[in-house]
Coordinates of C-alpha atoms and ligand atoms in Angstrom, one line a residue:
M11 CA 103.9 119.1 109.9
P12 CA 100.2 119.3 110.9
T13 CA 98.0 120.1 108.0
L14 CA 95.7 123.1 108.1
M15 CA 94.6 125.0 105.0
V16 CA 92.9 128.3 105.2
S17 CA 91.3 129.7 102.0
V18 CA 88.1 131.2 100.6
S19 CA 86.7 127.6 100.5
G20 CA 87.1 127.3 104.3
I21 CA 89.3 126.0 107.1
R22 CA 90.4 122.5 106.2
G23 CA 92.6 120.0 107.9
I24 CA 93.2 116.5 109.0
V25 CA 91.3 115.7 112.2
G26 CA 93.8 115.1 115.0
D27 CA 96.7 116.5 112.9
G28 CA 95.9 120.1 112.1
L29 CA 92.1 120.5 112.6
D30 CA 92.3 120.2 116.4
P31 CA 89.8 121.5 119.0
H32 CA 91.8 124.6 119.9
T33 CA 92.1 125.5 116.2
I34 CA 88.3 125.0 115.7
V35 CA 87.6 127.3 118.8
K36 CA 90.0 129.9 117.4
Y37 CA 88.4 130.2 114.0
T38 CA 84.9 129.8 115.2
S39 CA 85.4 132.6 117.7
A40 CA 86.7 134.9 115.0
Y41 CA 83.8 133.9 112.7
S42 CA 81.3 134.7 115.5
D43 CA 82.9 138.2 116.0
F44 CA 82.7 138.7 112.3
C45 CA 79.0 137.7 112.1
G46 CA 78.0 139.6 115.3
K47 CA 75.1 138.8 117.5
G48 CA 72.3 136.6 116.1
K49 CA 71.5 133.1 115.2
I50 CA 74.0 130.9 113.2
I51 CA 73.0 127.8 111.3
V52 CA 75.2 124.7 111.7
G53 CA 75.0 121.6 109.6
R54 CA 77.4 118.8 108.8
D55 CA 78.1 116.1 106.3
A56 CA 78.0 112.5 107.3
R57 CA 81.7 111.8 108.1
I58 CA 82.4 110.3 111.5
T59 CA 84.4 113.3 112.8
G60 CA 81.4 115.6 112.1
E61 CA 79.8 115.2 115.6
M62 CA 83.1 116.1 117.4
V63 CA 83.7 119.1 115.2
N64 CA 80.0 120.1 115.5
S65 CA 80.1 120.0 119.3
I66 CA 83.1 122.2 119.5
I67 CA 81.8 124.7 117.0
T68 CA 78.4 124.8 118.7
G69 CA 79.8 125.2 122.2
T70 CA 82.1 128.0 121.0
L71 CA 79.2 129.9 119.3
L72 CA 77.0 129.5 122.4
A73 CA 79.9 130.8 124.6
K74 CA 80.1 133.8 122.2
G75 CA 76.4 134.5 122.8
N76 CA 75.2 133.3 119.4
D77 CA 72.0 131.2 119.2
V78 CA 72.7 128.1 117.2
I79 CA 70.3 126.2 115.0
D80 CA 71.6 122.8 114.4
I81 CA 70.1 121.3 111.2
G82 CA 72.0 118.0 111.6
I83 CA 73.5 115.9 108.8
C84 CA 72.7 117.5 105.5
P85 CA 74.2 118.7 102.2
T86 CA 76.3 122.0 102.2
P87 CA 73.6 123.6 100.0
T88 CA 71.0 122.9 102.7
V89 CA 73.0 125.0 105.1
L90 CA 73.2 127.8 102.6
Y91 CA 69.4 127.5 102.0
N92 CA 68.6 127.7 105.7
V93 CA 70.7 130.7 106.5
K94 CA 68.6 132.7 104.1
K95 CA 65.3 131.0 104.9
L96 CA 65.7 131.4 108.7
G97 CA 67.2 134.9 108.6
A98 CA 70.4 133.9 110.3
V99 CA 73.6 136.1 110.5
G100 CA 75.7 133.2 109.2
G101 CA 76.1 129.5 108.8
I102 CA 78.8 126.9 109.1
A103 CA 78.8 123.8 106.9
I104 CA 81.1 121.2 108.4
S105 CA 82.4 119.3 105.5
A106 CA 85.7 118.6 103.7
S107 CA 83.7 118.0 100.5
H108 CA 85.5 115.5 98.3
N109 CA 88.5 115.0 100.6
P110 CA 88.9 111.5 102.1
N111 CA 87.8 110.3 105.5
E112 CA 90.6 111.8 107.6
W113 CA 89.8 115.4 106.6
N114 CA 87.2 117.8 107.8
A115 CA 86.5 121.5 107.3
L116 CA 84.5 124.5 108.3
K117 CA 82.9 126.1 105.3
L118 CA 81.9 129.6 106.4
L119 CA 78.9 131.5 105.0
N120 CA 77.7 135.1 105.1
S121 CA 74.3 136.4 106.2
K122 CA 73.1 136.0 102.6
G123 CA 73.6 132.3 102.7
E124 CA 76.5 132.3 100.4
F125 CA 80.2 131.4 100.7
M126 CA 82.1 134.4 102.3
T127 CA 83.8 136.5 99.7
L128 CA 87.6 137.1 99.7
E129 CA 87.0 140.5 101.4
E130 CA 84.8 139.0 104.1
N131 CA 87.3 136.2 104.7
K132 CA 90.0 138.9 105.2
Q133 CA 87.9 140.8 107.7
M134 CA 87.2 137.6 109.6
L135 CA 90.9 136.5 109.7
E136 CA 91.9 139.9 111.1
L137 CA 89.8 139.1 114.2
L138 CA 91.7 135.8 114.8
N139 CA 94.1 137.1 117.5
T140 CA 91.6 139.0 119.6
S141 CA 88.5 136.9 119.4
N142 CA 89.5 134.1 121.8
E143 CA 89.6 136.5 124.7
K144 CA 86.0 137.6 124.6
Y145 CA 83.2 135.3 125.8
E146 CA 79.8 136.1 127.3
L147 CA 79.0 135.8 131.0
W148 CA 76.9 132.8 132.2
D149 CA 73.5 134.6 131.7
K150 CA 74.3 135.9 128.2
I151 CA 75.3 132.7 126.4
G152 CA 73.3 131.5 123.4
K153 CA 70.6 128.9 123.0
L154 CA 70.8 125.7 121.0
T155 CA 67.8 124.6 118.9
S156 CA 67.7 121.4 116.8
F157 CA 65.8 122.0 113.6
A158 CA 65.0 118.7 111.8
D159 CA 62.9 120.3 109.0
G160 CA 65.9 122.2 107.5
L161 CA 66.5 119.3 105.0
K162 CA 62.9 118.7 104.0
N163 CA 62.3 122.5 103.5
H164 CA 65.2 122.6 101.1
M165 CA 63.9 119.6 99.1
H166 CA 60.4 121.1 98.9
E167 CA 61.8 124.3 97.5
V168 CA 63.6 122.3 94.8
L169 CA 60.4 120.5 93.9
K170 CA 58.7 123.9 93.5
M171 CA 61.5 125.5 91.5
K172 CA 60.7 127.3 88.3
Y173 CA 60.7 125.3 85.0
I174 CA 60.4 122.0 87.0
D175 CA 57.2 120.0 86.2
V176 CA 57.1 117.3 88.8
E177 CA 54.1 115.5 87.3
A178 CA 55.8 115.4 83.8
I179 CA 59.0 113.9 85.4
R180 CA 56.9 111.3 87.3
K181 CA 55.4 110.1 84.1
R182 CA 58.8 109.2 82.7
K183 CA 59.3 106.7 85.6
F184 CA 63.1 107.0 85.5
K185 CA 65.1 104.1 86.8
V186 CA 68.0 105.8 88.6
L187 CA 71.1 104.3 90.2
L188 CA 72.1 106.5 93.1
D189 CA 75.6 106.6 94.6
C190 CA 76.1 108.9 97.6
V191 CA 79.5 107.5 98.7
N192 CA 77.8 107.0 102.1
G193 CA 77.8 110.8 102.6
A194 CA 75.2 113.4 103.4
G195 CA 73.4 112.6 100.1
V196 CA 72.1 109.4 101.8
Y197 CA 69.8 111.7 104.0
I198 CA 68.0 113.3 101.1
M199 CA 68.8 112.2 97.5
S200 CA 66.8 109.0 97.5
E201 CA 63.8 110.8 98.8
L202 CA 64.1 113.6 96.2
L203 CA 64.3 111.1 93.4
K204 CA 61.3 109.2 94.7
E205 CA 59.4 112.5 94.8
F206 CA 60.2 112.7 91.1
G207 CA 58.6 109.2 90.7
C208 CA 61.9 107.5 90.1
E209 CA 62.7 103.9 90.8
V210 CA 65.9 104.2 92.9
I211 CA 68.6 101.6 93.1
E212 CA 70.9 102.5 95.9
L213 CA 74.7 102.0 95.9
N214 CA 76.9 103.4 98.7
C215 CA 73.8 104.7 100.4
E216 CA 74.5 103.6 104.0
K217 CA 74.4 105.9 107.0
S218 CA 77.9 104.9 108.1
G219 CA 79.7 108.1 107.1
I220 CA 82.7 106.1 106.0
F221 CA 83.5 106.5 102.3
P222 CA 83.8 103.0 100.6
R223 CA 85.9 104.5 97.8
L224 CA 87.8 107.7 97.1
P225 CA 84.9 110.3 97.4
E226 CA 85.7 112.6 94.5
P227 CA 83.2 111.8 91.8
I228 CA 85.6 111.4 88.9
P229 CA 85.6 108.5 86.4
E230 CA 88.5 106.6 87.9
N231 CA 86.7 106.4 91.3
L232 CA 83.4 105.4 89.7
T233 CA 84.2 102.2 87.8
K234 CA 81.9 100.0 90.0
T235 CA 79.2 102.6 89.8
M236 CA 79.3 102.7 86.0
E237 CA 79.1 98.9 85.9
A238 CA 76.1 98.9 88.3
V239 CA 74.2 101.4 86.1
K240 CA 74.6 99.0 83.2
M241 CA 73.9 95.8 85.2
H242 CA 70.7 97.2 86.6
G243 CA 69.6 98.6 83.2
A244 CA 69.1 102.0 84.8
D245 CA 68.2 105.1 82.7
L246 CA 70.9 107.1 84.4
G247 CA 73.3 107.1 87.3
V248 CA 73.3 110.0 89.8
V249 CA 76.5 110.5 91.8
V250 CA 77.1 113.2 94.4
D251 CA 80.1 114.0 96.5
P252 CA 80.1 113.8 100.3
D253 CA 78.4 117.2 100.8
V254 CA 76.2 117.1 97.7
D255 CA 77.3 120.3 96.0
R256 CA 78.8 118.3 93.0
L257 CA 76.6 116.2 90.7
V258 CA 78.0 113.7 88.3
L259 CA 75.9 111.7 85.9
I260 CA 76.4 108.3 84.2
T261 CA 74.6 107.4 81.0
D262 CA 72.4 104.4 80.4
K263 CA 75.3 102.8 78.6
G264 CA 77.3 102.9 81.9
E265 CA 79.6 105.6 80.6
P266 CA 80.5 109.0 82.1
F267 CA 78.1 111.7 80.9
S268 CA 81.2 113.7 81.7
E269 CA 81.4 116.0 84.8
E270 CA 81.8 119.0 82.6
N271 CA 78.5 118.2 80.9
T272 CA 76.6 118.6 84.2
I273 CA 76.9 122.3 83.9
A274 CA 76.8 122.4 80.1
Q275 CA 73.4 120.6 80.0
A276 CA 72.0 122.9 82.7
V277 CA 73.1 125.9 80.6
R278 CA 71.4 124.3 77.6
F279 CA 68.2 123.8 79.6
V280 CA 68.0 127.2 81.3
L281 CA 68.8 129.2 78.2
S282 CA 66.1 127.4 76.3
K283 CA 63.7 128.9 78.9
E284 CA 65.1 132.4 79.4
K285 CA 67.8 134.4 77.7
G286 CA 70.6 135.8 79.9
S287 CA 74.2 135.7 80.9
V288 CA 76.1 132.6 81.9
V289 CA 79.1 132.5 84.3
V290 CA 81.5 129.5 84.6
N291 CA 85.0 129.3 86.0
L292 CA 88.1 129.5 83.8
S293 CA 88.7 125.7 83.9
T294 CA 85.2 124.9 82.6
T295 CA 84.5 123.3 79.2
R296 CA 84.1 125.4 76.0
A297 CA 80.9 123.5 75.4
V298 CA 79.2 126.1 77.5
D299 CA 80.3 128.9 75.1
D300 CA 79.1 126.9 72.1
I301 CA 75.7 126.4 73.7
A302 CA 75.3 130.0 74.8
K303 CA 76.3 131.1 71.3
K304 CA 73.3 129.2 69.8
F305 CA 71.0 131.1 72.2
N306 CA 72.8 134.4 71.5
C307 CA 73.8 134.7 75.1
K308 CA 77.0 135.8 76.7
V309 CA 79.4 133.7 78.8
F310 CA 81.6 135.3 81.5
R311 CA 84.5 133.5 83.1
S312 CA 85.5 133.8 86.8
P313 CA 88.4 132.5 88.8
V314 CA 88.0 129.0 90.2
G315 CA 86.0 128.7 93.4
E316 CA 82.3 129.0 94.3
A317 CA 82.6 132.4 95.9
N318 CA 84.2 133.8 92.7
V319 CA 81.6 132.3 90.4
V320 CA 78.8 133.7 92.6
S321 CA 80.3 137.2 92.7
K322 CA 80.6 137.3 88.9
M323 CA 77.0 135.9 88.5
Q324 CA 75.7 138.7 90.7
E325 CA 77.7 141.3 88.9
V326 CA 76.4 140.3 85.5
D327 CA 73.0 139.2 86.7
A328 CA 73.5 135.7 85.3
V329 CA 70.5 133.3 84.8
I330 CA 72.7 130.2 85.3
G331 CA 76.3 129.4 86.4
G332 CA 78.6 126.9 87.9
E333 CA 81.8 124.9 87.7
G334 CA 82.9 122.1 85.3
S335 CA 83.5 119.8 88.2
G336 CA 79.7 119.1 88.5
G337 CA 78.6 122.3 90.3
V338 CA 75.3 123.9 89.1
I339 CA 74.3 127.3 90.5
F340 CA 70.7 128.3 89.6
P341 CA 69.9 131.7 91.3
A342 CA 66.2 131.0 91.1
L343 CA 66.8 128.9 94.2
Q344 CA 70.1 130.1 95.6
Y345 CA 73.6 131.4 94.9
G346 CA 75.5 128.2 95.6
R347 CA 76.4 124.9 94.0
D348 CA 73.5 122.5 94.7
A349 CA 73.3 118.8 93.5
L350 CA 69.5 118.7 94.4
V351 CA 69.0 121.6 92.0
G352 CA 71.2 120.0 89.4
T353 CA 69.3 116.7 89.6
A354 CA 65.9 118.5 89.2
I355 CA 67.2 120.3 86.1
V356 CA 68.7 117.2 84.4
L357 CA 65.4 115.2 84.9
Q358 CA 63.3 118.0 83.5
H359 CA 65.8 118.4 80.7
L360 CA 65.6 114.7 79.8
V361 CA 61.8 114.9 79.8
E362 CA 61.8 117.8 77.4
F363 CA 64.6 116.4 75.3
G364 CA 62.6 113.2 74.9
G365 CA 65.5 110.8 74.4
S366 CA 67.9 108.9 76.7
I367 CA 70.8 110.5 78.5
S368 CA 73.3 108.9 76.1
E369 CA 71.4 110.6 73.2
L370 CA 71.5 113.9 75.1
K371 CA 75.3 113.4 75.5
D372 CA 75.6 112.9 71.7
A373 CA 73.6 116.2 71.2
M374 CA 76.1 118.1 73.3
P375 CA 79.3 119.7 71.9
I376 CA 82.1 117.2 72.1
Y377 CA 85.3 118.2 73.9
F378 CA 88.0 116.4 75.9
I379 CA 89.8 117.7 78.9
A380 CA 93.2 116.6 79.9
K381 CA 94.6 117.5 83.4
R382 CA 98.1 117.2 84.7
K383 CA 100.2 118.5 87.5
I384 CA 103.6 120.0 86.9
K385 CA 106.0 119.4 89.8
L386 CA 108.2 122.4 90.3
G387 CA 110.6 121.5 93.2
D388 CA 112.2 124.7 94.4
V389 CA 111.0 126.8 91.4
N390 CA 108.5 129.6 92.2
P391 CA 105.2 128.9 90.5
D392 CA 104.4 132.6 90.2
A393 CA 107.6 133.2 88.3
I394 CA 106.8 130.4 85.8
I395 CA 103.3 131.7 85.3
E396 CA 104.7 135.3 84.8
K397 CA 107.1 133.9 82.1
L398 CA 104.3 132.1 80.4
I399 CA 102.2 135.3 80.4
S400 CA 104.9 137.3 78.7
K401 CA 105.5 134.5 76.2
Y402 CA 101.8 134.4 75.2
N403 CA 101.0 138.1 75.7
S404 CA 99.9 138.6 72.1
E405 CA 97.4 135.7 72.2
S406 CA 93.9 135.8 73.6
I407 CA 94.7 135.4 77.3
N408 CA 93.1 135.8 80.7
T409 CA 95.2 136.3 83.8
E410 CA 92.6 136.6 86.6
D411 CA 93.5 133.2 88.0
G412 CA 96.9 132.0 86.7
L413 CA 96.9 132.0 82.9
R414 CA 94.3 130.9 80.5
I415 CA 95.1 130.9 76.8
D416 CA 92.3 130.6 74.2
A417 CA 93.3 129.3 70.8
E418 CA 91.1 128.4 67.9
D419 CA 91.4 124.6 68.4
H420 CA 92.0 124.4 72.1
W421 CA 92.3 126.3 75.4
V422 CA 94.7 125.7 78.3
H423 CA 94.6 127.0 81.9
F424 CA 97.6 127.1 84.2
R425 CA 97.0 127.6 88.0
K426 CA 99.3 127.3 90.9
S427 CA 98.2 125.1 93.8
N428 CA 97.9 126.8 97.2
T429 CA 99.0 123.6 98.9
E430 CA 101.7 122.0 96.9
P431 CA 104.7 123.2 94.8
I432 CA 102.9 122.4 91.6
I433 CA 101.2 124.1 88.7
R434 CA 97.9 122.5 87.5
C435 CA 97.5 122.4 83.8
I436 CA 94.2 121.8 82.1
A437 CA 93.8 121.7 78.4
E438 CA 90.7 121.1 76.3
A439 CA 90.5 120.1 72.6
K440 CA 88.2 118.3 70.2
T441 CA 89.8 114.9 70.8
E442 CA 91.5 113.2 73.7
D443 CA 94.7 112.8 71.7
Q444 CA 94.8 116.4 70.8
A445 CA 94.2 117.5 74.4
N446 CA 97.0 115.3 75.6
A447 CA 99.3 116.5 72.8
F448 CA 98.7 120.1 73.8
I449 CA 99.5 119.3 77.5
D450 CA 102.8 117.6 76.3
K451 CA 103.6 120.7 74.3
Y452 CA 103.1 123.1 77.2
F453 CA 104.9 120.8 79.5
S454 CA 108.1 120.9 77.5
E455 CA 107.8 124.7 77.2
I456 CA 107.5 125.0 81.0
K457 CA 110.6 122.7 81.4
E458 CA 112.5 125.2 79.2
L459 CA 111.4 128.1 81.4
M460 CA 112.4 126.5 84.6
Ligands
MG21 MG1 81.5 119.3 97.8

């Protein structure tokens, strides 16, 4: 079975086995009709299939009569930034994010330079069957422009961001170990850190576009990176995923700062500057609530996914938001997860905190998250989640995205996967043992419900 997944996070598949030229033409044509006439920004991450996918997308958009501005290899947030900056009608970021080498994807943006909403996606998909038939005559096709400054412009905007004092950061002379997994981060992250006066030690910063390890920035994939931070005596490790929307930090002791803490520390920093609402997804650490409480600020939860977090942030006019997987959304720059923004915030935060990043970690609320997949076989995941909802109806629950139960000493979030017959179960408690014990408890309850 060829693999192609269509969701709010984009059109994702294995190249040569699902994400094929005719499929790319079909979706790009529908997307063009959705956007209408005007210029469309195209950028791609570093993976080796990027050029092929880019050529087909660009050719299709030109045939549709759209002008294309190609900003080359760059982070996904750089595509978002340029859509807004250049007044485009849309943008396509070609990246399968943290998926391995064989995958690629089209991440589709609206004219505001944000991920398309659920509603916009629906409108676009309705055009799928008619779009292929309509192309422009020879003298009405679009023009292609290469725009090499797209990346630099994004970086300069980050350096000018509010609350960021570049001179003060330069004085700290941070020694940073940078791991870009040979992805798009190679094209900007080292330069950004050097602008902040950092001494940069590069690991997996080759322009090969081939990931030397599994690209998801989670601790089990970062053992060598953590060792390198310690070996080089770096002040911190900065790790980004292949398209640089997720930022994960490593302490000076060579330990995970914890991916959940990337957003938690950003919340702590921004709320110390301005009071306002915070939005994180339903799977994000409770540390965010504890921090917001100290500042007398409110936390709102959204379903998982950047588009959902952004919608909620706009609804409640949040000052900071994001996702526990390392995604920081700071609306002062843009409504999208951005590891360049996250890096600037953590460096400024460390300057104002005064201590090391391991000391900052100790100053954060301590929680442990345990994650597990529950295999269901033929059992319908929706039915199981419904049964859980009726069982826990009298507790403090949220059912906007599966089921989240909030108890005094822990929370748990059950979500069905869109791609496999499984339920994802995430539990957080004060210790690792407790988190695992809660997962075991819910596991046996689900077994009984099956
Ligand atoms: Mg990503």
